[in-house]
C-alpha atoms as an extended CHARMM CRD file, in Angstrom:
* protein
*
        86  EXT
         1         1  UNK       CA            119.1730000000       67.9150000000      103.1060000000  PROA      1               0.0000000000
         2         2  UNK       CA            116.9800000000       64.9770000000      103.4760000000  PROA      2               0.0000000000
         3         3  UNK       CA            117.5320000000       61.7820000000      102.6290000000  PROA      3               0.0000000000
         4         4  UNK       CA            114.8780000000       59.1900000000      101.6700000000  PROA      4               0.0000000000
         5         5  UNK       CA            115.1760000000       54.7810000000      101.3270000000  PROA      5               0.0000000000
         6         6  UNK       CA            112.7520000000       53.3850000000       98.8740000000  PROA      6               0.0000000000
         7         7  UNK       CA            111.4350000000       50.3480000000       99.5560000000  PROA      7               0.0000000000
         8         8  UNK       CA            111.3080000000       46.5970000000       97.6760000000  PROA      8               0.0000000000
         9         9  UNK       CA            107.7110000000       47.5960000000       96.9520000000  PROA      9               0.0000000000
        10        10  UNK       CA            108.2400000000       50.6670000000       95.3660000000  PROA      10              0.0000000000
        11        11  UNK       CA            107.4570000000       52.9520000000       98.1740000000  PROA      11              0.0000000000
        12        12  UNK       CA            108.7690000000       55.5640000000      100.3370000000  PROA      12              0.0000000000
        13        13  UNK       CA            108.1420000000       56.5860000000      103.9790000000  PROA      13              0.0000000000
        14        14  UNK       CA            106.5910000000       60.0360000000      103.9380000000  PROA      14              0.0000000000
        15        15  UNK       CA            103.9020000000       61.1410000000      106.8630000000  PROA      15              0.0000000000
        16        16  UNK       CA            103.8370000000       64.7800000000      106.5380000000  PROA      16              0.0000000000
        17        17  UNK       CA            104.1830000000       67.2560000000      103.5370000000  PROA      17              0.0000000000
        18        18  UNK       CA            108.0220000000       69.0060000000      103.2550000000  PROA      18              0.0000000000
        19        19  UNK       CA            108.9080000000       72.1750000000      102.8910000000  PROA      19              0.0000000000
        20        20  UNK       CA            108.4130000000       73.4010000000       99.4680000000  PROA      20              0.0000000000
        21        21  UNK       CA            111.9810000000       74.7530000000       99.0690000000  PROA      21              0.0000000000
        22        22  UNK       CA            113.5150000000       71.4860000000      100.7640000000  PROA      22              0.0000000000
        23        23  UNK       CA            116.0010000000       69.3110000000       98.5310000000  PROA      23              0.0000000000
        24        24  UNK       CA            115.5580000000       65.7340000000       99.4970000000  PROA      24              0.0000000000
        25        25  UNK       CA            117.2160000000       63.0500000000       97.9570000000  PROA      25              0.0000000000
        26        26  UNK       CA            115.7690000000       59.6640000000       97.3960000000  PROA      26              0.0000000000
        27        27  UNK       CA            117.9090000000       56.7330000000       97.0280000000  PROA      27              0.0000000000
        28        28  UNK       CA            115.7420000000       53.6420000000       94.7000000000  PROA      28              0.0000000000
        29        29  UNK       CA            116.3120000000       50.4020000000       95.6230000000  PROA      29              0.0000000000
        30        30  UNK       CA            118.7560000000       49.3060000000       93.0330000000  PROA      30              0.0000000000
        31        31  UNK       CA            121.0240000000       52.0810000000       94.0520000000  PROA      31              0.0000000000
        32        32  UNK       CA            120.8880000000       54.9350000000       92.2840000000  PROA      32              0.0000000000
        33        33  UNK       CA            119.7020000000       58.0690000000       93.2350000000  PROA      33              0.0000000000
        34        34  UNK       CA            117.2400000000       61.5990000000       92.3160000000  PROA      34              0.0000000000
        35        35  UNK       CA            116.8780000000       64.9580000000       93.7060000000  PROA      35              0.0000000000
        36        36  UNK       CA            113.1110000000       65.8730000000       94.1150000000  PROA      36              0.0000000000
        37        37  UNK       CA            111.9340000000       69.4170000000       95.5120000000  PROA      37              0.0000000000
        38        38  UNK       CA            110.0130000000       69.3630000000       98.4600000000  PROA      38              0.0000000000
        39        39  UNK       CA            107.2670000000       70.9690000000       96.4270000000  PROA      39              0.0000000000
        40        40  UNK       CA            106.8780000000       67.5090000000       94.0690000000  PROA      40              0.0000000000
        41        41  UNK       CA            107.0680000000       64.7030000000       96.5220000000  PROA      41              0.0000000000
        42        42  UNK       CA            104.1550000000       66.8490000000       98.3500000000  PROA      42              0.0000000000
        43        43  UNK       CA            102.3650000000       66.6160000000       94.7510000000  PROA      43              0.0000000000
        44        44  UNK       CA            102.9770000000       63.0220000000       95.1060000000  PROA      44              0.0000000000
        45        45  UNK       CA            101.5210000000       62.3850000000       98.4000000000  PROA      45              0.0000000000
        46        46  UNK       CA             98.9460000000       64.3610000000       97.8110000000  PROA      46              0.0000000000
        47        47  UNK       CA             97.8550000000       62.2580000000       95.0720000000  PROA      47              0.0000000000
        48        48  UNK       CA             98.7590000000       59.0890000000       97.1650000000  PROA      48              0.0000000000
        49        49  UNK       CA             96.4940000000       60.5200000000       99.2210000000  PROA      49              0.0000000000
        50        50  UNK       CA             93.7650000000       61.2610000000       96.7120000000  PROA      50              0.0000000000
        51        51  UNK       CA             94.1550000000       57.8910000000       95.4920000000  PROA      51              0.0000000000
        52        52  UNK       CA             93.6530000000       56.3010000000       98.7340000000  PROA      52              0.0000000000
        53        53  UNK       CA             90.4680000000       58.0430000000       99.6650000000  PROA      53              0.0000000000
        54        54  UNK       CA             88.6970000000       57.5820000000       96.5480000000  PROA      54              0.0000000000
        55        55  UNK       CA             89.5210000000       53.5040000000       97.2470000000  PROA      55              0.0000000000
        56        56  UNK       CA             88.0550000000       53.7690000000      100.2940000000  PROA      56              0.0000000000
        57        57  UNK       CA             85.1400000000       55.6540000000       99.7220000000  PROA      57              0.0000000000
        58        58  UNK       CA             86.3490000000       58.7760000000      101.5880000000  PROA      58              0.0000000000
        59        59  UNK       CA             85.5610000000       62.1430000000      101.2050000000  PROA      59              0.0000000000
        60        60  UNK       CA             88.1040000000       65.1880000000      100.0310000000  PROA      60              0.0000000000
        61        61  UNK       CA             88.2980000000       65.8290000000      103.8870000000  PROA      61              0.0000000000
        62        62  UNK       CA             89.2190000000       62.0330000000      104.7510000000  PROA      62              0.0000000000
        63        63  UNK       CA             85.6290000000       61.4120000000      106.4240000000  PROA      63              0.0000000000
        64        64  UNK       CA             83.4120000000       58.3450000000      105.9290000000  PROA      64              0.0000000000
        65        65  UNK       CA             79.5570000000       59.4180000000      104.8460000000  PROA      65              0.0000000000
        66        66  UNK       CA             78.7520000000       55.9080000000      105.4710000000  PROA      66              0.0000000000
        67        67  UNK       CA             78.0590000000       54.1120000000      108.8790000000  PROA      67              0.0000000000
        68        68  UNK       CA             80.2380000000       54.8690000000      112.1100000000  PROA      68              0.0000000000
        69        69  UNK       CA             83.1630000000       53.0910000000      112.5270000000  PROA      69              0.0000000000
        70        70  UNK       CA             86.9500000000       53.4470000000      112.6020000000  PROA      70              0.0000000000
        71        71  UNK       CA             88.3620000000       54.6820000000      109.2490000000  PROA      71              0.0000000000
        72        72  UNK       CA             92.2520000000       54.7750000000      108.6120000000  PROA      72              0.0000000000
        73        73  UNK       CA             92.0000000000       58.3600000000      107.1330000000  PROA      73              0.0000000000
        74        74  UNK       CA             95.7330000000       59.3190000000      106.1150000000  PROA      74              0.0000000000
        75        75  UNK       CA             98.4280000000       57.4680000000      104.3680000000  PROA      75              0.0000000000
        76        76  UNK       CA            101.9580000000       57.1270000000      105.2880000000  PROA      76              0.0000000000
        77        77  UNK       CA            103.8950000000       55.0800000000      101.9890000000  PROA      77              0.0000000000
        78        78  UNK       CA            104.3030000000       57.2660000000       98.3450000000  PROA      78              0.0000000000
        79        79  UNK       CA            105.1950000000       55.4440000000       95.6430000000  PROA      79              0.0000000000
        80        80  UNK       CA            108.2580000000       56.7530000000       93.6810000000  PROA      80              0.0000000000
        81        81  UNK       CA            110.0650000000       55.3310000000       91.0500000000  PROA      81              0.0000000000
        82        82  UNK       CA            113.0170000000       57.4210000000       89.2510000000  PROA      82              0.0000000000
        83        83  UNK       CA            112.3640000000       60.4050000000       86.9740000000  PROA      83              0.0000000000
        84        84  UNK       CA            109.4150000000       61.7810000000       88.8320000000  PROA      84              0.0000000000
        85        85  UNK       CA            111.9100000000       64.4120000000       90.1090000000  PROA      85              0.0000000000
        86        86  UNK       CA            111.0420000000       66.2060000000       86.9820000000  PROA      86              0.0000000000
């Protein structure tokens, strides 16, 4: 089982996609706590991640069209709040 901290913003730590059959558990900040499937919290961070690239003017693949330069291309904070689980 896996066991996630939300932040005082809102936000959880989350790099990679889980597996989709995983259980994790993600404890809010005021304490309580909600079983997600791996399957939704990698719909969430996917969308995190849509969200992000559309800000910064990123393509579906996470590649600047624009002029070369360093682009911050993945994301590594969801944000959760309770009854997204379902």
């Amino acid at each position: 089982m896996i066991n996630l901290q939300q932040d005082s913003e809102g936000f959880i730590r989350m790099k990679r996609h889980f597996p989709a059959t995983a259980t994790v558990t993600v404890t809010f900040s005021d304490g309580s706590q909600e079983e997600f499937s791996g399957r939704r919290l990698n719909e969430l961070y996917d969308d995190a991640l849509a969200v992000f690239r559309a800000q910064n003017q990123l393509d579906a693949k996470g590649f600047s069209r624009g002029p070369q330069k360093k682009v911050q291309t993945s994301i590594e904070f969801v944000p959760v709040r309770p009854r997204m689980g379902q």
